[in-house]
PDB file of C-alpha atoms and ligand atoms in Angstrom:
ATOM      1  CA  MET A  11       2.960 -10.805  13.021  1.00  0.00           C
ATOM      2  CA  LYS A  12       4.026  -7.203  12.483  1.00  0.00           C
ATOM      3  CA  ILE A  13       3.013  -5.704   9.124  1.00  0.00           C
ATOM      4  CA  LEU A  14       4.080  -2.318   7.770  1.00  0.00           C
ATOM      5  CA  ILE A  15       1.494  -0.517   5.628  1.00  0.00           C
ATOM      6  CA  VAL A  16       3.016   2.111   3.345  1.00  0.00           C
ATOM      7  CA  ASN A  17       0.832   4.689   1.612  1.00  0.00           C
ATOM      8  CA  GLY A  18       2.257   7.050  -0.985  1.00  0.00           C
ATOM      9  CA  PRO A  19       1.546  10.571  -2.178  1.00  0.00           C
ATOM     10  CA  ASN A  20      -1.901  12.153  -2.121  1.00  0.00           C
ATOM     11  CA  LEU A  21      -3.515   9.300  -0.225  1.00  0.00           C
ATOM     12  CA  ASN A  22      -3.667  11.758   2.702  1.00  0.00           C
ATOM     13  CA  MET A  23      -6.112  13.689   0.465  1.00  0.00           C
ATOM     14  CA  LEU A  24      -8.697  10.903   0.411  1.00  0.00           C
ATOM     15  CA  GLY A  25     -12.201  12.303   0.820  1.00  0.00           C
ATOM     16  CA  ILE A  26     -11.154  15.462  -1.047  1.00  0.00           C
ATOM     17  CA  ARG A  27      -9.333  14.196  -4.148  1.00  0.00           C
ATOM     18  CA  GLU A  28     -11.277  12.863  -7.185  1.00  0.00           C
ATOM     19  CA  ARG A  29     -14.109  11.454  -5.106  1.00  0.00           C
ATOM     20  CA  HIS A  30     -15.668   9.762  -8.167  1.00  0.00           C
ATOM     21  CA  LEU A  31     -12.551   7.538  -8.211  1.00  0.00           C
ATOM     22  CA  TYR A  32     -11.362   7.333  -4.611  1.00  0.00           C
ATOM     23  CA  GLY A  33     -14.646   7.706  -2.704  1.00  0.00           C
ATOM     24  CA  ASP A  34     -15.664  10.179  -0.018  1.00  0.00           C
ATOM     25  CA  LYS A  35     -14.033   8.595   3.018  1.00  0.00           C
ATOM     26  CA  ASP A  36     -10.936  10.354   4.324  1.00  0.00           C
ATOM     27  CA  TYR A  37      -7.465   9.053   5.198  1.00  0.00           C
ATOM     28  CA  GLU A  38      -8.338   8.731   8.885  1.00  0.00           C
ATOM     29  CA  ALA A  39     -11.173   6.399   7.881  1.00  0.00           C
ATOM     30  CA  LEU A  40      -8.735   4.304   5.851  1.00  0.00           C
ATOM     31  CA  CYS A  41      -6.372   4.066   8.843  1.00  0.00           C
ATOM     32  CA  ARG A  42      -9.259   3.021  11.102  1.00  0.00           C
ATOM     33  CA  PHE A  43     -10.330   0.407   8.530  1.00  0.00           C
ATOM     34  CA  ILE A  44      -6.790  -1.009   8.370  1.00  0.00           C
ATOM     35  CA  ALA A  45      -6.460  -1.056  12.179  1.00  0.00           C
ATOM     36  CA  ASN A  46      -9.796  -2.893  12.543  1.00  0.00           C
ATOM     37  CA  ALA A  47      -8.915  -5.408   9.816  1.00  0.00           C
ATOM     38  CA  ALA A  48      -5.535  -6.053  11.449  1.00  0.00           C
ATOM     39  CA  GLU A  49      -7.178  -6.636  14.825  1.00  0.00           C
ATOM     40  CA  GLU A  50      -9.667  -9.101  13.304  1.00  0.00           C
ATOM     41  CA  LEU A  51      -6.830 -10.990  11.619  1.00  0.00           C
ATOM     42  CA  GLY A  52      -4.679 -10.956  14.736  1.00  0.00           C
ATOM     43  CA  VAL A  53      -1.793  -9.041  13.163  1.00  0.00           C
ATOM     44  CA  GLU A  54      -0.070  -5.832  14.209  1.00  0.00           C
ATOM     45  CA  ALA A  55      -0.363  -2.943  11.727  1.00  0.00           C
ATOM     46  CA  ASP A  56       2.100  -0.048  11.567  1.00  0.00           C
ATOM     47  CA  ILE A  57       0.728   2.511   9.101  1.00  0.00           C
ATOM     48  CA  PHE A  58       3.002   5.028   7.344  1.00  0.00           C
ATOM     49  CA  GLN A  59       2.110   7.691   4.766  1.00  0.00           C
ATOM     50  CA  SER A  60       4.389  10.104   2.932  1.00  0.00           C
ATOM     51  CA  ASN A  61       4.290  12.334  -0.107  1.00  0.00           C
ATOM     52  CA  TYR A  62       8.075  11.959  -0.474  1.00  0.00           C
ATOM     53  CA  GLU A  63       9.776   9.159  -2.369  1.00  0.00           C
ATOM     54  CA  GLY A  64      12.925   9.242  -0.201  1.00  0.00           C
ATOM     55  CA  ALA A  65      10.905   9.065   3.019  1.00  0.00           C
ATOM     56  CA  ILE A  66       9.155   5.966   1.680  1.00  0.00           C
ATOM     57  CA  VAL A  67      12.523   4.397   0.796  1.00  0.00           C
ATOM     58  CA  ASP A  68      13.814   5.227   4.312  1.00  0.00           C
ATOM     59  CA  ARG A  69      10.744   3.646   5.961  1.00  0.00           C
ATOM     60  CA  ILE A  70      11.031   0.466   3.887  1.00  0.00           C
ATOM     61  CA  GLN A  71      14.747   0.217   4.760  1.00  0.00           C
ATOM     62  CA  ALA A  72      13.945   0.646   8.479  1.00  0.00           C
ATOM     63  CA  ALA A  73      11.559  -2.303   8.210  1.00  0.00           C
ATOM     64  CA  TYR A  74      14.576  -4.570   7.691  1.00  0.00           C
ATOM     65  CA  SER A  75      15.571  -4.261  11.341  1.00  0.00           C
ATOM     66  CA  ASP A  76      12.442  -3.220  13.263  1.00  0.00           C
ATOM     67  CA  GLY A  77      10.725  -6.600  13.431  1.00  0.00           C
ATOM     68  CA  THR A  78       8.487  -6.108  10.393  1.00  0.00           C
ATOM     69  CA  GLU A  79       7.523  -9.452   8.798  1.00  0.00           C
ATOM     70  CA  GLY A  80       5.560  -8.201   5.797  1.00  0.00           C
ATOM     71  CA  ILE A  81       4.783  -5.028   3.870  1.00  0.00           C
ATOM     72  CA  VAL A  82       1.512  -3.831   2.325  1.00  0.00           C
ATOM     73  CA  ILE A  83       2.278  -1.021  -0.068  1.00  0.00           C
ATOM     74  CA  ASN A  84       0.192   1.420  -2.075  1.00  0.00           C
ATOM     75  CA  PRO A  85       2.938   3.573  -3.604  1.00  0.00           C
ATOM     76  CA  ALA A  86       0.196   5.671  -5.300  1.00  0.00           C
ATOM     77  CA  ALA A  87       1.736   7.680  -8.180  1.00  0.00           C
ATOM     78  CA  TYR A  88       5.213   6.337  -7.356  1.00  0.00           C
ATOM     79  CA  THR A  89       3.924   2.906  -8.404  1.00  0.00           C
ATOM     80  CA  HIS A  90       4.370   3.949 -12.001  1.00  0.00           C
ATOM     81  CA  THR A  91       7.703   5.780 -11.719  1.00  0.00           C
ATOM     82  CA  SER A  92       9.820   4.649  -8.788  1.00  0.00           C
ATOM     83  CA  VAL A  93      12.684   2.243  -9.332  1.00  0.00           C
ATOM     84  CA  ALA A  94      13.979   3.474  -5.938  1.00  0.00           C
ATOM     85  CA  ILE A  95      10.941   2.038  -4.115  1.00  0.00           C
ATOM     86  CA  LEU A  96      11.222  -1.215  -6.101  1.00  0.00           C
ATOM     87  CA  ASP A  97      14.899  -1.463  -5.148  1.00  0.00           C
ATOM     88  CA  ALA A  98      14.130  -0.747  -1.463  1.00  0.00           C
ATOM     89  CA  LEU A  99      11.559  -3.563  -1.414  1.00  0.00           C
ATOM     90  CA  LYS A 100      14.069  -5.909  -3.064  1.00  0.00           C
ATOM     91  CA  ALA A 101      16.819  -4.779  -0.675  1.00  0.00           C
ATOM     92  CA  VAL A 102      14.916  -5.654   2.499  1.00  0.00           C
ATOM     93  CA  GLY A 103      13.542  -8.858   0.951  1.00  0.00           C
ATOM     94  CA  LEU A 104      10.389  -8.907   3.098  1.00  0.00           C
ATOM     95  CA  PRO A 105       7.177 -10.440   1.703  1.00  0.00           C
ATOM     96  CA  ALA A 106       5.230  -7.582   0.129  1.00  0.00           C
ATOM     97  CA  VAL A 107       1.762  -7.048  -1.330  1.00  0.00           C
ATOM     98  CA  GLU A 108       0.703  -4.255  -3.677  1.00  0.00           C
ATOM     99  CA  VAL A 109      -2.624  -2.471  -3.146  1.00  0.00           C
ATOM    100  CA  HIS A 110      -4.479   0.143  -5.169  1.00  0.00           C
ATOM    101  CA  LEU A 111      -7.860   1.563  -4.261  1.00  0.00           C
ATOM    102  CA  THR A 112      -8.809   1.949  -7.920  1.00  0.00           C
ATOM    103  CA  ASP A 113      -8.541  -0.476 -10.821  1.00  0.00           C
ATOM    104  CA  VAL A 114      -5.295   0.921 -12.207  1.00  0.00           C
ATOM    105  CA  ASP A 115      -5.411  -1.372 -15.240  1.00  0.00           C
ATOM    106  CA  ALA A 116      -8.711   0.178 -16.345  1.00  0.00           C
ATOM    107  CA  ARG A 117      -7.419   3.776 -16.156  1.00  0.00           C
ATOM    108  CA  GLU A 118      -4.808   5.671 -18.210  1.00  0.00           C
ATOM    109  CA  PRO A 119      -2.212   3.424 -19.924  1.00  0.00           C
ATOM    110  CA  PHE A 120       0.669   4.825 -17.811  1.00  0.00           C
ATOM    111  CA  ARG A 121      -0.985   3.392 -14.683  1.00  0.00           C
ATOM    112  CA  ARG A 122      -0.595  -0.144 -16.035  1.00  0.00           C
ATOM    113  CA  VAL A 123       3.125  -0.056 -15.279  1.00  0.00           C
ATOM    114  CA  SER A 124       3.998  -1.012 -11.698  1.00  0.00           C
ATOM    115  CA  TYR A 125       7.618  -0.998 -10.596  1.00  0.00           C
ATOM    116  CA  ALA A 126       6.876  -1.810  -6.931  1.00  0.00           C
ATOM    117  CA  GLY A 127       4.668  -4.675  -8.080  1.00  0.00           C
ATOM    118  CA  MET A 128       7.762  -6.450  -9.426  1.00  0.00           C
ATOM    119  CA  ALA A 129       8.800  -7.055  -5.797  1.00  0.00           C
ATOM    120  CA  CYS A 130       5.335  -8.080  -4.559  1.00  0.00           C
ATOM    121  CA  GLY A 131       3.898 -11.563  -4.155  1.00  0.00           C
ATOM    122  CA  ALA A 132       0.280 -10.505  -4.596  1.00  0.00           C
ATOM    123  CA  ARG A 133      -1.759  -7.564  -5.839  1.00  0.00           C
ATOM    124  CA  PHE A 134      -5.228  -6.271  -4.902  1.00  0.00           C
ATOM    125  CA  THR A 135      -6.619  -3.464  -7.065  1.00  0.00           C
ATOM    126  CA  GLY A 136      -9.991  -1.820  -7.527  1.00  0.00           C
ATOM    127  CA  LEU A 137     -11.398  -3.099  -4.230  1.00  0.00           C
ATOM    128  CA  GLY A 138     -11.300   0.213  -2.370  1.00  0.00           C
ATOM    129  CA  PHE A 139     -10.411  -0.052   1.331  1.00  0.00           C
ATOM    130  CA  ASP A 140     -11.053  -3.810   1.264  1.00  0.00           C
ATOM    131  CA  GLY A 141      -7.886  -4.302  -0.792  1.00  0.00           C
ATOM    132  CA  TYR A 142      -5.873  -3.542   2.359  1.00  0.00           C
ATOM    133  CA  ARG A 143      -7.781  -6.189   4.361  1.00  0.00           C
ATOM    134  CA  ARG A 144      -7.185  -8.724   1.590  1.00  0.00           C
ATOM    135  CA  ALA A 145      -3.475  -7.837   1.537  1.00  0.00           C
ATOM    136  CA  LEU A 146      -3.144  -8.223   5.325  1.00  0.00           C
ATOM    137  CA  LYS A 147      -4.957 -11.569   5.092  1.00  0.00           C
ATOM    138  CA  TRP A 148      -2.677 -12.730   2.269  1.00  0.00           C
ATOM    139  CA  LEU A 149       0.423 -11.887   4.305  1.00  0.00           C
ATOM    140  CA  SER A 150      -0.963 -13.517   7.443  1.00  0.00           C
ATOM    141  CA  GLU A 151      -1.594 -16.724   5.465  1.00  0.00           C
ATOM    142  CA  ASN A 152       1.446 -16.766   3.185  1.00  0.00           C
ATOM    143  CA  ALA A 153       4.277 -14.906   4.831  1.00  0.00           C
ATOM    144  CA  LYS A 154       4.400 -15.664   8.536  1.00  0.00           C
ATOM    145  CA  GLY A 155       7.891 -16.684   9.642  1.00  0.00           C
ATOM    146  CA  LYS A 156       9.349 -16.244   6.136  1.00  0.00           C
TER     147      LYS A 156
HETATM  148  C1  DHK B 205      -3.459   5.958  -6.052  1.00  0.00           C
HETATM  149  C2  DHK B 205      -2.872   6.993  -6.727  1.00  0.00           C
HETATM  150  O1  DHK B 205      -2.610   8.137  -6.108  1.00  0.00           O
HETATM  151  C3  DHK B 205      -2.576   6.894  -8.150  1.00  0.00           C
HETATM  152  O2  DHK B 205      -1.440   7.659  -8.530  1.00  0.00           O
HETATM  153  C4  DHK B 205      -2.406   5.470  -8.622  1.00  0.00           C
HETATM  154  C5  DHK B 205      -3.617   4.613  -6.647  1.00  0.00           C
HETATM  155  C6  DHK B 205      -3.571   4.629  -8.155  1.00  0.00           C
HETATM  156  C7  DHK B 205      -4.818   3.892  -6.076  1.00  0.00           C
HETATM  157  O3  DHK B 205      -5.714   3.484  -6.816  1.00  0.00           O
HETATM  158  O4  DHK B 205      -4.863   3.688  -4.852  1.00  0.00           O
HETATM  159  O5  DHK B 205      -2.328   5.426 -10.028  1.00  0.00           O
END
């Protein structure tokens, strides 16, 4: 099963940005964690990160015809603003899971709104890197062949 992992803006700054919230491990470490989790679960992970909303929309659209069977998405700040990313997820119609490293519901009120989440079948927040493993597992159990 091929799964696309989409990471939004500033996640490339992990290990530098607000370490009290996001931890001290860098983006490379997150990618290694995701690759290891995918291998353990027997799924194929294609990891994409961009700071640009349009690039994220383009990558989600490409997933429609590149063999992707599920999407794990942490749209980062675009979670709370982007109807375009929500519409892209709805357009391709692939099973999707929302992930956030932090507990967005326990932070500022504006982080409680999630547009992308409206197109997702599950949500893992506040679990750090492990949220990605849980999302891959959820897709491998709930979305194969759908
Ligand atoms: C990451 C961000 O960059 C924030 O804009 C979101 C999310 C939360 C996270 O917890 O992974 O609000």
